[in-house]
Short mmCIF file of C-alpha atoms and ligand atoms in Angstrom, two decimals:
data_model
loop_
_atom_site.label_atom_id
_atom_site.label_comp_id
_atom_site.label_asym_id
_atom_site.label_seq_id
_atom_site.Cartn_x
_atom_site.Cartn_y
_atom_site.Cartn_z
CA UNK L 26 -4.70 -6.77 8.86
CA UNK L 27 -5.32 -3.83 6.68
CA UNK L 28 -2.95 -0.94 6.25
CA UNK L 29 -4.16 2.34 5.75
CA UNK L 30 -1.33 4.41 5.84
CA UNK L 31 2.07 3.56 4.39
CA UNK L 32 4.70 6.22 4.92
CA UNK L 33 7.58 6.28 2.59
CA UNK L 34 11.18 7.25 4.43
CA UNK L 35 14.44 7.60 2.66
CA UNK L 36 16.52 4.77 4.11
CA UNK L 37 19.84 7.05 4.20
CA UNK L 38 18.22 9.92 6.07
CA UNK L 39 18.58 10.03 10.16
CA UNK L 40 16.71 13.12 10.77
CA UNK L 41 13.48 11.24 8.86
CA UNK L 42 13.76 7.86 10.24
CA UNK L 43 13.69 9.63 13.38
CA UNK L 44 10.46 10.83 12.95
CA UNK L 45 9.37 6.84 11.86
CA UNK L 46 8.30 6.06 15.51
CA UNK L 47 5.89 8.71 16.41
CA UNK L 48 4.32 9.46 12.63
CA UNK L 49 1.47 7.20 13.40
CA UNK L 50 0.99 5.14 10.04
CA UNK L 51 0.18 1.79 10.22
CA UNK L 52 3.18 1.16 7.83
CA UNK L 53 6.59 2.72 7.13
CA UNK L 54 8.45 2.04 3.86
CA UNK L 55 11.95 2.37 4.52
CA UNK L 56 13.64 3.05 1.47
CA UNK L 57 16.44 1.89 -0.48
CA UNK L 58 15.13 2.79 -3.63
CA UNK L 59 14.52 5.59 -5.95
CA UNK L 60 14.62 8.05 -2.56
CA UNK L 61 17.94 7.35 -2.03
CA UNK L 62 21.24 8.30 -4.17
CA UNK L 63 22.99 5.27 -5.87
CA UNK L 64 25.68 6.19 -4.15
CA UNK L 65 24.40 6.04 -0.63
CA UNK L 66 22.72 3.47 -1.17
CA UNK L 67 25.33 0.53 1.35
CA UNK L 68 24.69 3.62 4.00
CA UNK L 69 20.88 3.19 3.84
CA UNK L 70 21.18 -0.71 3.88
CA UNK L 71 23.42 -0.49 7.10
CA UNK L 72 20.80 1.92 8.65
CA UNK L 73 17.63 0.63 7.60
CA UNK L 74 19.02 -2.87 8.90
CA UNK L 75 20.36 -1.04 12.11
CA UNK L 76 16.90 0.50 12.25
CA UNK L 77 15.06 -2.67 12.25
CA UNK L 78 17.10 -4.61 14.64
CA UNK L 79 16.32 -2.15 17.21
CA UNK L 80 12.67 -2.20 16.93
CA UNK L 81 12.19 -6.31 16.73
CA UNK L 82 8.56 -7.23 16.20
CA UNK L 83 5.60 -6.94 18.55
CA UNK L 84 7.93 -3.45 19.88
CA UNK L 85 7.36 -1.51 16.53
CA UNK L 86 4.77 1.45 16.89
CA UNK L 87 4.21 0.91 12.99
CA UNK L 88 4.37 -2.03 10.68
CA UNK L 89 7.83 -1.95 9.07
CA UNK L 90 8.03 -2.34 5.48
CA UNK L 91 11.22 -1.92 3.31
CA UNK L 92 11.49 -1.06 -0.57
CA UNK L 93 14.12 -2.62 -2.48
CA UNK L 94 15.80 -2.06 -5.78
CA UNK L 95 14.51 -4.15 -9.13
CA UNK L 96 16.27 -7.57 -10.01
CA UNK L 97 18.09 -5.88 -12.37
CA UNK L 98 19.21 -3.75 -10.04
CA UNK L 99 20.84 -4.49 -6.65
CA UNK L 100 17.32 -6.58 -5.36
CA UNK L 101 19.09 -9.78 -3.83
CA UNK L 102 21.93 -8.00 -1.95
CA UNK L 103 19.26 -5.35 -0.21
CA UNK L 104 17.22 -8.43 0.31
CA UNK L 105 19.85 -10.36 2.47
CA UNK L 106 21.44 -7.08 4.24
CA UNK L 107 17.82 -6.73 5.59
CA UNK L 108 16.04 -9.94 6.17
CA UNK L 109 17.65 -10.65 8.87
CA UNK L 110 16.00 -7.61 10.71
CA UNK L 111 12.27 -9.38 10.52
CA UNK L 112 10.94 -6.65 8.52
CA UNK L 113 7.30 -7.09 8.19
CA UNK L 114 7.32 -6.92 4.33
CA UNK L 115 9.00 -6.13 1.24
CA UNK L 116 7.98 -3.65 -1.43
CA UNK L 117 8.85 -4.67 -4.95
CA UNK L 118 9.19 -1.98 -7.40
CA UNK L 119 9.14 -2.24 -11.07
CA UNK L 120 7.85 -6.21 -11.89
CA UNK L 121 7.10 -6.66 -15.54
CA UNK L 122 4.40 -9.78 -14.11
CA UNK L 123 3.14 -11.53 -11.42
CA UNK L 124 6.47 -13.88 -12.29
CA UNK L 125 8.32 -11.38 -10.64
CA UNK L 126 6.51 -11.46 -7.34
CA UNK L 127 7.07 -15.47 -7.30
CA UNK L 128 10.58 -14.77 -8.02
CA UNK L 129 10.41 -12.36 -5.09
CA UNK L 130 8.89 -15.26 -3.07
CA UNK L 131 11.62 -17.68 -3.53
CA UNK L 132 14.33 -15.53 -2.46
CA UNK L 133 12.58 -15.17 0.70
CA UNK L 134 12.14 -18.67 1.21
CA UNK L 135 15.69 -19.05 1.28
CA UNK L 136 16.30 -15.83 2.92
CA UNK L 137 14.25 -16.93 6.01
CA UNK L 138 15.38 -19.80 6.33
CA UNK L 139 19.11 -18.29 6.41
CA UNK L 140 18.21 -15.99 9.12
CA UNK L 141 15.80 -18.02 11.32
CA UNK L 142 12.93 -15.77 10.39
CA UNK L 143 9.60 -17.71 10.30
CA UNK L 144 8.70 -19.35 7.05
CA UNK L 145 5.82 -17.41 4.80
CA UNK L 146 6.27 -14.28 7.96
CA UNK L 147 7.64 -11.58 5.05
CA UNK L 148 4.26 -10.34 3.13
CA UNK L 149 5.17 -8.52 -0.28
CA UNK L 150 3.40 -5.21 -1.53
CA UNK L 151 3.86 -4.96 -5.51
CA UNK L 152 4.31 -1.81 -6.86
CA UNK L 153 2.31 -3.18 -10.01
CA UNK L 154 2.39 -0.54 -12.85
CA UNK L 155 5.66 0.72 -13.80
CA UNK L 156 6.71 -0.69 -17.25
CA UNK L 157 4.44 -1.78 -19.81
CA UNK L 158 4.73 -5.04 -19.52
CA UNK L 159 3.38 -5.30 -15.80
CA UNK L 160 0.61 -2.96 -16.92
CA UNK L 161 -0.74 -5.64 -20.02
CA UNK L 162 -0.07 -8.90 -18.04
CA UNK L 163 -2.25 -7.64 -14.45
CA UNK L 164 -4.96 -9.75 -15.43
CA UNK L 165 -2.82 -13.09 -14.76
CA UNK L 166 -3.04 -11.73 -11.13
CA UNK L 167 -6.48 -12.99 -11.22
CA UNK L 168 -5.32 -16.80 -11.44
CA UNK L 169 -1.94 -16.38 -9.59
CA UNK L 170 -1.00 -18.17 -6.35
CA UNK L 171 0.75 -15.30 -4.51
CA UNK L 172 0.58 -16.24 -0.71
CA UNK L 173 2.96 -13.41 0.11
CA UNK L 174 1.10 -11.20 -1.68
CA UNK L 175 -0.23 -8.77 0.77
CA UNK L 176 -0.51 -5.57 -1.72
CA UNK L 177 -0.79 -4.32 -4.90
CA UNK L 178 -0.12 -0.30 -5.52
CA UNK L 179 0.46 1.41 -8.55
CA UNK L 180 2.20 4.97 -9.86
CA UNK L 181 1.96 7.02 -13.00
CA UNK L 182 5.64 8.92 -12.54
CA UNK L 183 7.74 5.24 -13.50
CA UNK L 184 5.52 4.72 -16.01
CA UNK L 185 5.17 7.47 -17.81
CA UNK L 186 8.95 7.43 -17.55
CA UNK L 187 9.23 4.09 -19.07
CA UNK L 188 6.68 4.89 -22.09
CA UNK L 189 8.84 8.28 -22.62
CA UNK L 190 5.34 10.35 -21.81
CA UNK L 191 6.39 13.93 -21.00
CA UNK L 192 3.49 13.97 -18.95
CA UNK L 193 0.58 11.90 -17.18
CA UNK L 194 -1.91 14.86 -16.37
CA UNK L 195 -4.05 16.34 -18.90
CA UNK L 196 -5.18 19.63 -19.38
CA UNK L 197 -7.90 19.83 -16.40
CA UNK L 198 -5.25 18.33 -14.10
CA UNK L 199 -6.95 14.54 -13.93
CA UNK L 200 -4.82 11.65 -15.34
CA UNK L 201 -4.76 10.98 -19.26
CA UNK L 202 -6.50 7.74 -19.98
CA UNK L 203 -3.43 5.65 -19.42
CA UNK L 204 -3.06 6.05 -16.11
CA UNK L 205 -6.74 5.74 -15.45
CA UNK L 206 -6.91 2.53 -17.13
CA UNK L 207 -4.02 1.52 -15.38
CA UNK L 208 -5.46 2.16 -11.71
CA UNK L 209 -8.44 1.01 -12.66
CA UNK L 210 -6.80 -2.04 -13.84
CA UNK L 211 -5.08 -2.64 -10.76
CA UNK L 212 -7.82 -2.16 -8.75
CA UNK L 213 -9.26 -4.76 -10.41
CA UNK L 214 -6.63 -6.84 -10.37
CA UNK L 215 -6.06 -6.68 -6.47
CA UNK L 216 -9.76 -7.99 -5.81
CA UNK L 217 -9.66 -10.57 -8.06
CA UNK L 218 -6.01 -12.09 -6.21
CA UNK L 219 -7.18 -11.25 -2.68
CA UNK L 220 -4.99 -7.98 -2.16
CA UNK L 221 -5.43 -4.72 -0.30
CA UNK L 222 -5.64 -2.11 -3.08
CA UNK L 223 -3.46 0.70 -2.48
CA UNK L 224 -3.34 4.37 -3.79
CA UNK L 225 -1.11 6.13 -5.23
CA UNK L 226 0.82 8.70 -3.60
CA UNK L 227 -0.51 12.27 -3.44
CA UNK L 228 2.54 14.56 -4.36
CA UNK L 229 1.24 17.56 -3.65
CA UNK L 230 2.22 17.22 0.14
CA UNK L 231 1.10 20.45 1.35
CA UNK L 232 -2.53 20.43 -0.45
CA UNK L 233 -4.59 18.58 2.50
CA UNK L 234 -7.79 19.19 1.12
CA UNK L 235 -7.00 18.01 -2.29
CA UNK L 236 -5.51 14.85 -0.61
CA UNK L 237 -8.72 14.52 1.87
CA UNK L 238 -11.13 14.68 -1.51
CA UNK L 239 -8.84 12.17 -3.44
CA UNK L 240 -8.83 9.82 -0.67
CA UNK L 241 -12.27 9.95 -0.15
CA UNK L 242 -12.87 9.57 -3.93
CA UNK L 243 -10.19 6.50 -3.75
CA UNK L 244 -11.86 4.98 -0.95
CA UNK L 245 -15.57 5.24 -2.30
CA UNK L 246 -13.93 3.30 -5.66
CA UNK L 247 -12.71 0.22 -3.42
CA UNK L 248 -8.94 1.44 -2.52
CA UNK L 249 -8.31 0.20 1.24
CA UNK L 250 -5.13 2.14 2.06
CA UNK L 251 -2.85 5.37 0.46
CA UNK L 252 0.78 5.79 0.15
CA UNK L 253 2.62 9.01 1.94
CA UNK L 254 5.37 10.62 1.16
CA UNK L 255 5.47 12.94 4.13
CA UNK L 256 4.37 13.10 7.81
CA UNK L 257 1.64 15.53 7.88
CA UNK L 258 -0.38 12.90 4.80
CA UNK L 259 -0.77 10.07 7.81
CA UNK L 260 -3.48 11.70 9.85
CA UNK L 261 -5.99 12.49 6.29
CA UNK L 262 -5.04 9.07 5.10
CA UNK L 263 -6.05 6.69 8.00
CA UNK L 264 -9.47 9.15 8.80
CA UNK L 265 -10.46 9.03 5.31
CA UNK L 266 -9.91 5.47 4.32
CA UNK L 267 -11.62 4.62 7.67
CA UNK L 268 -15.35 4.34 7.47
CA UNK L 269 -17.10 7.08 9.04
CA UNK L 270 -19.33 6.64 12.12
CA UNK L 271 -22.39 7.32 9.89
CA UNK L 272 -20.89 5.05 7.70
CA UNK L 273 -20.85 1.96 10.48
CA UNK L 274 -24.47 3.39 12.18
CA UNK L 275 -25.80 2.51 8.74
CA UNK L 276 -23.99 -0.69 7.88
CA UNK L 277 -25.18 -2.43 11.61
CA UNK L 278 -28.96 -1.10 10.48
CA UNK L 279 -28.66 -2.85 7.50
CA UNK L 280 -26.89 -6.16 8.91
CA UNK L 281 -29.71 -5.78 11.70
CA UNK L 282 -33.12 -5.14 9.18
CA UNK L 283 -31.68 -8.35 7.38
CA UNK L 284 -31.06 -10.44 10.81
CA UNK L 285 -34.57 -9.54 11.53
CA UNK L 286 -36.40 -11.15 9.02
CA UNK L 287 -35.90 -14.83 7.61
CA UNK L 288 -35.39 -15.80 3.96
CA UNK L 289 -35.69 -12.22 2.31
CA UNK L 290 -33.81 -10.35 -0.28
CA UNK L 291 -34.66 -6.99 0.35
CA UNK L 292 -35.15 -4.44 3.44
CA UNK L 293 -36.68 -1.26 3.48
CA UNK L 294 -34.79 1.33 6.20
CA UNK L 295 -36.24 4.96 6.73
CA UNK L 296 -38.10 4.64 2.98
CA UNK L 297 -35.20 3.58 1.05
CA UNK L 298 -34.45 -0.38 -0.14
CA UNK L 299 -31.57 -2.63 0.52
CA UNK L 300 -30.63 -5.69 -1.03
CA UNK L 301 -28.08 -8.58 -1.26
CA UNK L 302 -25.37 -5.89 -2.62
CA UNK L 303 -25.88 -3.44 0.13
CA UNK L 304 -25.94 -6.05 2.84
CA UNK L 305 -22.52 -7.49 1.58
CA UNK L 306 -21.26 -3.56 1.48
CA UNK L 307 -22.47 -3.41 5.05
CA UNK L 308 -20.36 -6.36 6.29
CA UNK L 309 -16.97 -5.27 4.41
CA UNK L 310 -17.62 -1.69 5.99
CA UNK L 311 -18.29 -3.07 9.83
CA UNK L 312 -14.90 -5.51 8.71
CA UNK L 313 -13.03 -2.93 7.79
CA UNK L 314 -14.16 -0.76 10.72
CA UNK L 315 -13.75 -3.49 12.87
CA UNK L 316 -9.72 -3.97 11.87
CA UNK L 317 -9.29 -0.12 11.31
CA UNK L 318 -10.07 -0.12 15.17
CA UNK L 319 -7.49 -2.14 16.99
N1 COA D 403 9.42 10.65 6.62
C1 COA D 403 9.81 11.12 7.83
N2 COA D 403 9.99 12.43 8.10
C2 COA D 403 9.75 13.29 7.10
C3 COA D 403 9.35 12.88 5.82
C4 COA D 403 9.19 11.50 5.59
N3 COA D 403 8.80 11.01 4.41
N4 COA D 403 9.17 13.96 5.03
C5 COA D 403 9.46 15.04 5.79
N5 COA D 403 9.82 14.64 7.04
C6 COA D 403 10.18 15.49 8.17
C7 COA D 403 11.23 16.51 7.81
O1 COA D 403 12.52 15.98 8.03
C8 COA D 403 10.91 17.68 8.69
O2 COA D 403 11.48 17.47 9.97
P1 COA D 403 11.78 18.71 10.97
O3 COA D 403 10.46 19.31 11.32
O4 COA D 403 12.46 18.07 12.13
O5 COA D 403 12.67 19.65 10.19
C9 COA D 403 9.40 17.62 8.85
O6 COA D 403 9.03 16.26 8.52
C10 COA D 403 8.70 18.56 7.91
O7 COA D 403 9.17 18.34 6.59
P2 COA D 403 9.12 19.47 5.48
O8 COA D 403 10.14 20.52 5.77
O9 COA D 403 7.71 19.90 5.33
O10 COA D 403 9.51 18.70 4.16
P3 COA D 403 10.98 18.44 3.59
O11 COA D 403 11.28 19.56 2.65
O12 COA D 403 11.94 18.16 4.69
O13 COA D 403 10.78 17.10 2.77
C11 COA D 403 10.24 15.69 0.93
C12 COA D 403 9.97 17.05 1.62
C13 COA D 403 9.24 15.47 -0.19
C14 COA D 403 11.66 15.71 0.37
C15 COA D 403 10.08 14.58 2.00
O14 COA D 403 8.78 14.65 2.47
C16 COA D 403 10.46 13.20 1.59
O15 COA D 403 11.63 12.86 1.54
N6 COA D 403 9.48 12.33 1.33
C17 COA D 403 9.68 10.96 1.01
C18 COA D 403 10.01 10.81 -0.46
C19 COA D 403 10.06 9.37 -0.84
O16 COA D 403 10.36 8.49 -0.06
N7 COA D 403 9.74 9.10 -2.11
C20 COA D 403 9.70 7.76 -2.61
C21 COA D 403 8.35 7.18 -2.59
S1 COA D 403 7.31 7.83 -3.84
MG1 MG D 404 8.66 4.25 -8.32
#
């Protein structure tokens, strides 16, 4: 299942995790990382784990999802305050390589096990471009076994941090070629492993035409879902990265012209041709409709 939303909450923060169950994205992050003061940071594990047991699966209005700190950071001991709350998946910041996200994998082997959670249940969403490092090696994506891997997302702020850029945005606004390369990279990287690829957040939370026009832009290039950073993003986000009615009434003429006829390659509809390509666009866009629906 496909997420097409994923709404990041600070894990320490009452008044916003209150708002979790009626925001309407298919996913909530609740956070424990870089939204949340070092030094609240045992608070937000106690709440985000309170949070959790009180919505056990198959009673959550949204998936839950929870962001933990890097290895070198505090990563195993928000991993087993939390685990034990069944939260539908863990996002990983700040990998250097896919290593990372089998490293990830093994500690929730053990982890479920430990807390009678079912084996392989805990899908992981890689936040896959923020050092240098990950950035160069997400090619080896392409020829990892990642079973747990669910998503891949990237972000331009940690890594023009790491690379000590004083900025990612060039002159016109648009990304400088780094960051371009680097989404475009990812999104590469997420087809070739089997992941949903996931945009990067749109900071400018009040701008809801800007966001509409970058989603739809993100969505036309192959992204499947969008990180939010506040409520009012969800609603944009899950219309624009579903496919529009228009969309679907075109993709079940194409399926259709193709059904029709035996043992051809190409269709003409209304004067214009379709081929293999278009046909295989047409059944991704009825699929994605199809789980964007339920
Ligand atoms: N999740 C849940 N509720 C949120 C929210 C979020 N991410 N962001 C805002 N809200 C709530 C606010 O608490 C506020 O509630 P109220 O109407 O009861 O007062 C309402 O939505 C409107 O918020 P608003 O006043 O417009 O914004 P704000 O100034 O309170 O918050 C941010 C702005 C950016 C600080 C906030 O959106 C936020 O914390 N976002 C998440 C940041 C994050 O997790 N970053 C890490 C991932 S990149
Ligand atoms: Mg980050």
């Amino acid at each position: 299942m496909y997420i097409r939303s994923m709404l990041y909450v600070p894990g320490d923060n009452d008044k916003k995790l209150g708002k979790v169950d009626t925001c309407g994205a298919d996913a909530v992050v609740l956070d424990l990382e870089d939204s949340v003061a070092p030094q609240n940071r045992a608070e937000a594990r106690r709440k985000v784990r309170a949070f959790l047991d009180q919505r056990p699966i198959g009673a959550r209005k949204s998936k839950l999802w929870v962001r933990i700190n890097a290895f070198d950071d505090s990563a195993l001991v928000d991993l087993a305050a939390v685990l034990g709350g069944q939260p539908d998946g863990i996002v990983q910041p700040k990998i250097d390589s896919p290593e990372d996200v089998q490293r990830l994998s093994y500690m929730l082997d053990a982890l479920e096990v430990r807390d009678s959670v079912p084996t392989g249940q805990t899908k992981i969403c890689a936040v896959a471009t923020e050092t240098a490092s990950a950035v160069l090696r997400l090619p080896e994506f392409a020829t990892a076994k990642l079973p747990r891997l669910a998503i891949l997302n990237w972000g331009a702020e940690d890594l023009s941090a790491a690379i000590g850029a004083s900025t990612n945005l060039d002159s016109s606004g648009q990304w400088t070629l780094t960051y371009r390369a680097t989404r475009s990279s990812m999104l590469l990287a997420a087809k070739a492993c089997g992941a949903q690829a996931m945009e990067t957040v749109y900071v400018d939370y009040r701008d809801t035409e800007g966001l509409r026009a970058s989603c739809r832009a993100a969505a036309q290039e192959g992204f499947t879902g969008r990180a939010a950073i506040h409520p009012d993003q969800v609603a944009p986000i899950n219309e624009t990265f579903s496919p529009s009615m228009e969309d679907v009434e075109l993709a079940k003429k194409v399926v259709a012209a193709f059904d029709s006829v035996d043992g051809v390659g190409t269709v003409g509809i209304d004067g214009k041709m379709f081929d293999i390509p278009h046909l295989k666009r047409a059944h991704r866009t009825l699929k994605l409709h199809e789980m964007y629906s339920l």
